[in-house]
XYZ file of C-alpha atoms in Angstrom:
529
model
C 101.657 114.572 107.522
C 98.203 112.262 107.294
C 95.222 113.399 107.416
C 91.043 112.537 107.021
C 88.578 114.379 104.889
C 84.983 113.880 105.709
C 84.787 111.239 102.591
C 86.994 108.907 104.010
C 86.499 105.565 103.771
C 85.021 103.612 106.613
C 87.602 101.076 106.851
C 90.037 104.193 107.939
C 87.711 105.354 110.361
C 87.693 102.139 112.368
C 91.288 102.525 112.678
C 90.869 105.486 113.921
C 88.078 105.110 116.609
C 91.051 103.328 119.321
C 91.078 106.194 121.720
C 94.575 107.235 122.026
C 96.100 104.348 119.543
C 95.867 103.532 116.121
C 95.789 100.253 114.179
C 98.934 99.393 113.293
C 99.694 98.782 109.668
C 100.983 95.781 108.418
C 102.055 94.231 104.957
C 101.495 91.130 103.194
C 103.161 90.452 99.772
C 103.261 93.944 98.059
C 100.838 95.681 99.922
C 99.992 97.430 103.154
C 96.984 96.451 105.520
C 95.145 97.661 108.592
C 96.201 94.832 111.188
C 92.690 94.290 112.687
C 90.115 94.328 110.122
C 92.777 93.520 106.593
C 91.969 96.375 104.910
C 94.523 98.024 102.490
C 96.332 100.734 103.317
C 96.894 103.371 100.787
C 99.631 106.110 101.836
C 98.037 110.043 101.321
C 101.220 111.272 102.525
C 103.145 114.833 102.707
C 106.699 115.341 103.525
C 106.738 117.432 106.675
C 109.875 119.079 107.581
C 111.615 122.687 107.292
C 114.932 122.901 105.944
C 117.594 122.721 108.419
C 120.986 125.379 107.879
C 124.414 124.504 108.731
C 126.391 126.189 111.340
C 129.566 127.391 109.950
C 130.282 129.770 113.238
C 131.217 126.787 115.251
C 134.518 125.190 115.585
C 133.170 121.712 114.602
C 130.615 123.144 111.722
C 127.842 121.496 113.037
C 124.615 120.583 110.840
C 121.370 121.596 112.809
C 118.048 120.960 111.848
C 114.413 121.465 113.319
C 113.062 118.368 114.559
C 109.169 118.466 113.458
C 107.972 116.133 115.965
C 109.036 118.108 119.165
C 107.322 121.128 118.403
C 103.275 120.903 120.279
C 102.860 124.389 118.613
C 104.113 123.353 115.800
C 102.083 120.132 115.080
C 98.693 121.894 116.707
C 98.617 124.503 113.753
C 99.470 121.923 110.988
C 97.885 118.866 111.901
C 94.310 120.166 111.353
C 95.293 121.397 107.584
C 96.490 118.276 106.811
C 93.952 116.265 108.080
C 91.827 118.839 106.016
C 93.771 117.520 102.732
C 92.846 113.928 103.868
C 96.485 113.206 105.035
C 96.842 110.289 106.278
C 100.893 109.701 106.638
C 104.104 111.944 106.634
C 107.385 111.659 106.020
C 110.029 113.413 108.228
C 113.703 113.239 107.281
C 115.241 113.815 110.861
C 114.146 113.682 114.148
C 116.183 114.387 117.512
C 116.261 110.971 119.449
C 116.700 113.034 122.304
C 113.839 115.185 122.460
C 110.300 114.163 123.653
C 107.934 113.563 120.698
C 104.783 112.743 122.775
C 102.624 115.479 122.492
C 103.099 115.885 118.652
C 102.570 111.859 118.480
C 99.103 111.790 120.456
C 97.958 114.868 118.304
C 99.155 112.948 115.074
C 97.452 109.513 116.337
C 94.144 111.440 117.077
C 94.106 112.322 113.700
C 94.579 109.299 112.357
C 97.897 110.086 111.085
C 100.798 107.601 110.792
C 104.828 108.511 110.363
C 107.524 107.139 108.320
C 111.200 108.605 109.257
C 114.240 109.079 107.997
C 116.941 107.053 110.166
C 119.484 109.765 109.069
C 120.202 113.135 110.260
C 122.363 116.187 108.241
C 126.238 115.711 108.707
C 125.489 111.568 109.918
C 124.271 109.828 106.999
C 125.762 107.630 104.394
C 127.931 109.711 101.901
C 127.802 108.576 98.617
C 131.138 109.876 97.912
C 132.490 108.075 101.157
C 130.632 105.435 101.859
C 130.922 103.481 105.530
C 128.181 101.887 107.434
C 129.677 102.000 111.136
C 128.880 102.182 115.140
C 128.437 105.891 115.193
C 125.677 105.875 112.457
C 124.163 102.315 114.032
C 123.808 103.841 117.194
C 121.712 106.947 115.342
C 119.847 104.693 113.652
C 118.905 102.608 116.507
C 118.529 106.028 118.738
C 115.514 107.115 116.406
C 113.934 103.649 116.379
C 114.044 103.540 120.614
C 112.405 106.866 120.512
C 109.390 106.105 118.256
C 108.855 101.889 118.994
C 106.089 102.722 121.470
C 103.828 104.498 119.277
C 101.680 102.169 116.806
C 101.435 104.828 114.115
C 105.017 104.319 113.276
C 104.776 102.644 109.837
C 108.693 102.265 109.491
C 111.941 104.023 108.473
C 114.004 105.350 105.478
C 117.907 103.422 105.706
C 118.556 105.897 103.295
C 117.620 108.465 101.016
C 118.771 108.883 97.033
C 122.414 107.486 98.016
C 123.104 106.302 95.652
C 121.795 108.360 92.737
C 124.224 107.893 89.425
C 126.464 105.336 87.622
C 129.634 106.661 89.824
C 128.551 106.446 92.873
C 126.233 102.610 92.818
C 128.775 101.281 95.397
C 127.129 103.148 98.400
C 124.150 101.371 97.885
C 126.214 98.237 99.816
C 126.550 99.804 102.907
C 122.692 101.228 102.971
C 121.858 97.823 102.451
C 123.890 96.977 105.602
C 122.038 99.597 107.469
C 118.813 97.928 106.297
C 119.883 94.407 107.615
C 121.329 95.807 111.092
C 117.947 97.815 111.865
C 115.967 95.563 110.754
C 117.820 92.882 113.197
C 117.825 95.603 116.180
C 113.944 96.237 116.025
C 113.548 92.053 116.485
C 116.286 92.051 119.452
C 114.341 94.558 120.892
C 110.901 92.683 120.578
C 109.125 95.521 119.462
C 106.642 95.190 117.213
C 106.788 95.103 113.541
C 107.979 98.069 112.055
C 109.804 98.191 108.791
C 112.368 99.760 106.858
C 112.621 100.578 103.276
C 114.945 102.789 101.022
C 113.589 106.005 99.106
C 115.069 106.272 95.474
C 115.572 109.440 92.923
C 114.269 108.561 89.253
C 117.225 107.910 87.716
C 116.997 105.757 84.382
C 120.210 104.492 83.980
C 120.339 103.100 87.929
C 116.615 102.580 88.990
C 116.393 98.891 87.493
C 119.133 97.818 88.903
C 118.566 100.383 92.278
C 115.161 98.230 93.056
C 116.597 94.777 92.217
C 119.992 95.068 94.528
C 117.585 96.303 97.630
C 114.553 93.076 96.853
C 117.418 90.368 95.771
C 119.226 88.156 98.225
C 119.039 87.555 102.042
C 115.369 88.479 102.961
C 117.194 89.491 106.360
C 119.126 92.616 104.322
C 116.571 93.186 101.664
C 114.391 96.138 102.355
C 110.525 95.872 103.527
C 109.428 98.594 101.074
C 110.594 100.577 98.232
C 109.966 104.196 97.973
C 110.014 106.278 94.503
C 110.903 110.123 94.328
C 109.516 110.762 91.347
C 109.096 114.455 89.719
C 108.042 113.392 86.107
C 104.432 114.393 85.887
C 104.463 118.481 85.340
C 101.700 120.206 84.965
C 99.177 119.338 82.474
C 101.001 115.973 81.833
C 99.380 112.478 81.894
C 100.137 108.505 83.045
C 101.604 107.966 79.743
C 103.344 111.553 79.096
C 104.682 111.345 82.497
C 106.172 107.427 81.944
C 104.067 106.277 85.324
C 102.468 104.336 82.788
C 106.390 102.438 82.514
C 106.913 103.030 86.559
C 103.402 100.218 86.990
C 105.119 97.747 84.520
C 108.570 97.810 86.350
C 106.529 97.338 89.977
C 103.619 94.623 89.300
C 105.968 91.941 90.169
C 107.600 93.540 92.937
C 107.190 91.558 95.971
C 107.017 94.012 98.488
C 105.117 97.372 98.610
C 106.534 99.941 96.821
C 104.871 103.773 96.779
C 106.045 107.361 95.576
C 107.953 108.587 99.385
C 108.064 112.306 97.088
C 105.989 113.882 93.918
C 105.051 117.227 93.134
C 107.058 118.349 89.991
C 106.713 122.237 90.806
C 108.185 123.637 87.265
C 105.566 124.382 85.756
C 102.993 126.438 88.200
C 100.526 126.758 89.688
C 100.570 123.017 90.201
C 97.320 121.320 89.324
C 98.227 118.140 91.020
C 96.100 116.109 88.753
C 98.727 113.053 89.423
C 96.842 112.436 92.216
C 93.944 110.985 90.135
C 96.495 108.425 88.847
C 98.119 107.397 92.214
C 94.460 106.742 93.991
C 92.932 105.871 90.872
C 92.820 102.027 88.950
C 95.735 103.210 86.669
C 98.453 102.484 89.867
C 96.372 101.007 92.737
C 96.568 97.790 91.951
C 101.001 98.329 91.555
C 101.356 101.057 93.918
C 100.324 101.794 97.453
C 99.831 105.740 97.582
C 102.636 108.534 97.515
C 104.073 111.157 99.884
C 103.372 114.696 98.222
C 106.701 117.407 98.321
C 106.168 119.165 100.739
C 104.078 120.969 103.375
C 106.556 124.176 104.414
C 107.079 126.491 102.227
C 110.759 126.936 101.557
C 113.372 128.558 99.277
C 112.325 125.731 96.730
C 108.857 126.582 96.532
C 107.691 123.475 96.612
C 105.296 124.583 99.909
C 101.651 124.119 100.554
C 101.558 126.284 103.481
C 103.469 129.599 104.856
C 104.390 129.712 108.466
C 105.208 132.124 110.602
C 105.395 131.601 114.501
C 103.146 129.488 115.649
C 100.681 130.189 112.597
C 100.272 128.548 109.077
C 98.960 130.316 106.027
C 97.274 127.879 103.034
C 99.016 128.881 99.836
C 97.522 128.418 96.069
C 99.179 124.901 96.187
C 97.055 123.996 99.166
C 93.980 124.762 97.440
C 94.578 122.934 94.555
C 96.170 119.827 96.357
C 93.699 119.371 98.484
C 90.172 119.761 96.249
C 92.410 116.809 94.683
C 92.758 114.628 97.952
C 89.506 114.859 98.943
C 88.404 113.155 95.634
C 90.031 110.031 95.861
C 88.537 106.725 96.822
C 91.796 104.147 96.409
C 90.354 100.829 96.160
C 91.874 97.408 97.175
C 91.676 93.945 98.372
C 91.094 92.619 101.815
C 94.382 90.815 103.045
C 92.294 87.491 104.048
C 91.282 86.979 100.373
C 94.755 88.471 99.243
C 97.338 85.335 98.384
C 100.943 86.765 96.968
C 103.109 84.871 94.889
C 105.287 87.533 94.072
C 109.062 86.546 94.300
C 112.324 88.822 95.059
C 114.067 89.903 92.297
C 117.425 88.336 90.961
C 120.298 90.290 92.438
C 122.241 92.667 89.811
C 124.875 91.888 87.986
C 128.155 93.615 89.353
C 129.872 95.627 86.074
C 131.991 98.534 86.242
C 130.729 101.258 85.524
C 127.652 99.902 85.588
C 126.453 98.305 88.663
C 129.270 97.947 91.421
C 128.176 96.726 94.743
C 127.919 92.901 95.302
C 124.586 91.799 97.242
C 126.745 89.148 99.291
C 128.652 89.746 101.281
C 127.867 93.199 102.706
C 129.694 95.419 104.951
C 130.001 93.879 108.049
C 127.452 94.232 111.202
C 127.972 97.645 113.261
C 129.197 96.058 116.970
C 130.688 98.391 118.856
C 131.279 95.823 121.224
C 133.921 94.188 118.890
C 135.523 97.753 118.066
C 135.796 98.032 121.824
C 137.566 94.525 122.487
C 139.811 95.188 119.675
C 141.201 98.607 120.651
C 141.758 97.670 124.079
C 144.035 94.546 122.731
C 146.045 96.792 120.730
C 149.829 97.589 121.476
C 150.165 100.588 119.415
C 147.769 103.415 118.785
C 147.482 106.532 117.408
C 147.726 109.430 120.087
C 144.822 111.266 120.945
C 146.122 114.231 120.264
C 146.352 113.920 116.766
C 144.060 116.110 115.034
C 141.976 113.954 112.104
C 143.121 116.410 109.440
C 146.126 114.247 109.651
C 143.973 110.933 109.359
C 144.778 111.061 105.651
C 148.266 110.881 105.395
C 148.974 108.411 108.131
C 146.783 105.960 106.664
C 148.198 106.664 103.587
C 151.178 106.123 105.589
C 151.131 103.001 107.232
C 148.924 101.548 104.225
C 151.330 102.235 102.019
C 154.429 100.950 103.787
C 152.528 96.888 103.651
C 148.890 96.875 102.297
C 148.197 93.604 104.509
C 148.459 95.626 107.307
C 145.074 97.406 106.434
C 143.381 94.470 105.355
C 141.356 94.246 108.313
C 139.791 98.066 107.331
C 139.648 97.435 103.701
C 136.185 98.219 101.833
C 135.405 97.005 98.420
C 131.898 96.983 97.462
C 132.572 95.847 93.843
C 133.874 92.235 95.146
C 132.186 92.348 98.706
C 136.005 92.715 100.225
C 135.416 93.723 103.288
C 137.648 94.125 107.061
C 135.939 93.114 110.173
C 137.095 96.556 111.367
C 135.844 99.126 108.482
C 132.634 99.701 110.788
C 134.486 101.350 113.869
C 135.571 104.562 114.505
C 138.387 106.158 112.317
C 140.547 106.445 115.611
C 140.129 102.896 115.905
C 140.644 101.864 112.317
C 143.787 103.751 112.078
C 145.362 102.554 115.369
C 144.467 98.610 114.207
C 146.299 99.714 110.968
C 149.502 100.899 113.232
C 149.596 98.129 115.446
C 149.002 95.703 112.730
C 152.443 97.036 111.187
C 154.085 97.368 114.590
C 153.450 93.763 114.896
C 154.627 92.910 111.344
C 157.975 94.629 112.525
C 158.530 92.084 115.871
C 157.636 94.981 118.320
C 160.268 97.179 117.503
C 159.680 100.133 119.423
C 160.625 102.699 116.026
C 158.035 100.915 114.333
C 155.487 102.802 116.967
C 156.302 106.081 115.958
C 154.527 107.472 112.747
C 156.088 110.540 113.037
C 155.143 111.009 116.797
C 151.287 110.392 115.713
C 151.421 106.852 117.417
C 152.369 105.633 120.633
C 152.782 102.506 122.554
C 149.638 101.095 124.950
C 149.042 98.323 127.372
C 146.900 96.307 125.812
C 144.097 94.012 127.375
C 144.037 90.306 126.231
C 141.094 89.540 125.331
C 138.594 87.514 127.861
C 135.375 86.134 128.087
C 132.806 87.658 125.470
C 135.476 89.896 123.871
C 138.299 87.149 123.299
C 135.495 84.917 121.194
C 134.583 88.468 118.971
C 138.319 89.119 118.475
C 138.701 85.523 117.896
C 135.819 85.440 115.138
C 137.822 87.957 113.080
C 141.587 86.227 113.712
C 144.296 88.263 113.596
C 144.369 89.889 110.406
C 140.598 90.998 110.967
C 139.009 89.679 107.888
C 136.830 87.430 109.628
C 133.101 87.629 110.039
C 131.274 88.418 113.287
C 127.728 88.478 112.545
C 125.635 89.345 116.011
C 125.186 92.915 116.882
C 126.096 94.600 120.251
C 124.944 94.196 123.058
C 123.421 95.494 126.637
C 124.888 99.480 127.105
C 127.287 98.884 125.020
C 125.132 99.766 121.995
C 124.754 103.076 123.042
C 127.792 104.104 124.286
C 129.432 104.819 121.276
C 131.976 103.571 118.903
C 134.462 104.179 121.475
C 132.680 102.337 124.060
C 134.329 102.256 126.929
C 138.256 103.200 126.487
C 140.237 105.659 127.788
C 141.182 107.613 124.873
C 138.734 110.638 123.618
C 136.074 109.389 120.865
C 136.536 110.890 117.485
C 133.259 111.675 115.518
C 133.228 112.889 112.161
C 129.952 112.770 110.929
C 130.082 112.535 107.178
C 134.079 111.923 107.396
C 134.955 108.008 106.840
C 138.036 105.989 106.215
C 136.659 106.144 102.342
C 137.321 109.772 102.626
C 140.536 109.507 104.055
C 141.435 107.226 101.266
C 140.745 110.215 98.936
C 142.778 112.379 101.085
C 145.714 110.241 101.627
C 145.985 109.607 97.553
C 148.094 112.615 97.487
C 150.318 111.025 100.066
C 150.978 107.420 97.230
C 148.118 105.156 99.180
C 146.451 104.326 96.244
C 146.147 100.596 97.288
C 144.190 101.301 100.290
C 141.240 100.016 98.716
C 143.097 96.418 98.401
């Protein structure tokens, strides 16, 4: 949600004057930058999305939620009011790749308005409780970036969103860092143009050091393009000190790439006064940070709304008022990117410590290619039977794990020493029927060794030829080998199943690592090898 007041500086309203288009924004070192004329970019953002609500009537439970860019009506009342608070970027958390976003995207682009998204949607994100970077959540991922590459006021996209967010759960962060490499690689196979993707943090003290050194350190190919902050620590009539964004500046000066708040608005003590906003835009955190994204513009249960809507109508709350007589104030000043020369460096990775910080930066989970889950199933001679409902998933991996742990070693995930199978990306279907035919093979072929109870059955398998036999070949036999290209052609659409005969199992949130939970009960505890 971006906007213009009539105080706007001039360098924003020659971005603006393209008729129909917008000047994309680019970075340089730790900052952001109109492309054409080099001036910096300062975000005035507000997160713009209404809660979604999970449908428990259905037999699969599915998560819906209302996708903010295919509503016209929608966007036509809201628009204006944000422009009104000189907006001049949102933040939405999940859009429908399916869905036309046109008419919203012209009317956000005539107001000078850029977007950064969320990659994930509810029910198909990265748990932090069971993490997994694989096909079904690559092919999301790359589904929202094909639907918004044409239009230039598309800053970039959130891999993820407070995943990680404690000491127990710092693990996760390895697989959104995956996610981060793989997109980023996708949007240069594609040629589009240069759009970027960051990570969006909570403000957690214990994690954030280390949070914002694992995503800057390493491979510049995996390390993110910009950092994002949700930070609720200024409250009411609080200050740059009080608040500790005095101590947020010193942690950022040196970061090398641009790092801004993606959500403020501390709402406990009301009515807000908003008076951060003199800080963010003002020479206390201009010359660190580059703007923040305000929570939020609908009104929800949470009350952390600026507006009320109802239909097709929007109704300015007290928050409004106050937020905006704040927005219109502001004059960020910054440097022109010709006379700007970084020499900022990425940060040393984190050490990896139990209990402390446990996800290595290298080597990360391994690239989403369908392609390669595809090849591999079809070489398999014994797979799990399609009728097998997953609630079972648990205790025949716990199962077949259990009976020779090598036999899993090509699904194994182990952030804490980078362990990783060439086949923990796929599709649990496909996981769990390498896992049986790794152990039928172990066993000579013998035909009870295809049996699992009657959950797995003998198949014809393919050998592998021409494009598959030199992916299956990459990963040998065991599957612990490395294939590092993503898929390609159809193929990265069509699903983690891709193109085999049996029916493709999705289950959202539910990954191996939460099978491993389940199957614990079943004496798999060395499943994680």
């Amino acid at each position: 949600m971006r906007g213009i007041a009539a105080g706007i500086a001039a360098a924003t309203l020659f971005a603006r004057s393209a008729l129909a288009d917008l000047d994309p924004i680019v970075i340089k070192g730790s900052k952001f930058f109109y492309k054409s004329n080099g001036t910096q970019f300062f975000i005035q953002g507000i997160a713009y999305q209404q809660d979604y609500s999970t449908n428990a009537t259905s037999a699969s439970s599915s998560t819906q939620y209302t996708d903010p860019l295919a509503d016209a009506t929608r966007c036509a009342a809201d628009i204006p009011l944000m422009q009104a608070a000189n907006t001049n970027t949102i933040r939405v958390y999940a859009i429908d790749p399916t869905k036309d976003h046109s008419k919203c995207m012209q009317m956000l682009i005539d107001a000078g308005i850029y977007v950064i998204a969320d990659l994930s949607q509810p029910g198909l994100s990265i748990n932090r409780d069971s993490p997994a970077w694989t096909t079904e959540l690559y092919n999301r991922y790359t589904g929202v970036v094909d639907s918004v590459a044409k239009y230039n006021n598309v800053i970039g996209f959130f891999a993820g969103n407070e995943v990680s967010n404690n000491l127990t759960n710092t693990a996760a962060s390895a697989f959104v860092k995956a996610a981060v490499r793989d997109t980023k690689s996708y949007i240069k196979s594609k040629n589009y143009r240069q759009m970027y993707v960051g990570y969006a943090t909570n403000d957690d003290e214990k994690i954030r050091e280390d949070m914002a050194n694992y995503f800057n350190c390493g491979d510049p190919a995996s390390a993110i393009d910009f950092w994002g902050y949700n930070i609720y620590s200024w409250c009411g009539d609080s200050s740059f000190t009080e608040s500790g964004f005095d101590q947020r500046v010193k942690e950022f000066e040196k970061y090398s790439v641009p790092s801004f708040f993606a959500e403020y608005g501390c709402n406990t003590v009301k009515p807000r006064k908003f008076t951060e906003v003199g800080s963010i835009y003002g020479s206390d955190m201009t010359g660190t940070f580059s703007g923040g994204i305000l929570y939020m513009y609908f009104q929800e249960a949470n009350d952390y709304g600026l507006v009320q809507v109802s239909g097709g109508s929007a109704s300015k709350l007290d928050d409004y008022d106050a937020y905006s007589s704040q927005m219109v104030q502001i004059k960020p000043s910054g440097i022109n990117a010709a006379s700007y020369s970084p020499s900022l460096t990425a940060a040393a990775c984190p050490a990896v410590t139990t209990g402390k910080w446990e996800a290595k930066a290298s080597p990360l989970p391994p690239v989403a290619n369908s392609d390669l889950c595809t090849c591999m199933y079809k070489s398999l001679s014994c797979v799990v039977k399609s009728s097998i409902a997953s609630k079972s998933y648990g205790e025949l991996f716990g199962t077949v794990c259990g009976y020779d742990k090598k036999v899993c070693a090509g699904i194994n995930a182990q952030a804490y020493n980078g362990t990783y199978g060439a086949y923990g990306m796929c599709s649990a279907a496909q996981q769990l029927s390498f896992a049986f035919d790794q152990y039928y093979k172990s066993q000579n072929s013998a035909s009870t060794a295809c049996d699992f109870g009657g959950a797995a059955q003998v198949n014809k398998a393919t050998a592998p030829s021409g494009t598959c036999a030199a992916l299956v070949s990459q990963v040998g036999s065991a599957g612990t080998g490395t294939v590092t290209s993503g898929p390609s052609g159809s193929a990265t659409k069509s699903g983690a199943a891709g193109v085999l005969t049996v029916p493709r199992f999705d289950f959202g949130l539910v990954t191996f690592g939460a099978y491993v939970m389940a199957a614990g009960v079943f004496g798999a505890g060395m499943l994680l090898l």
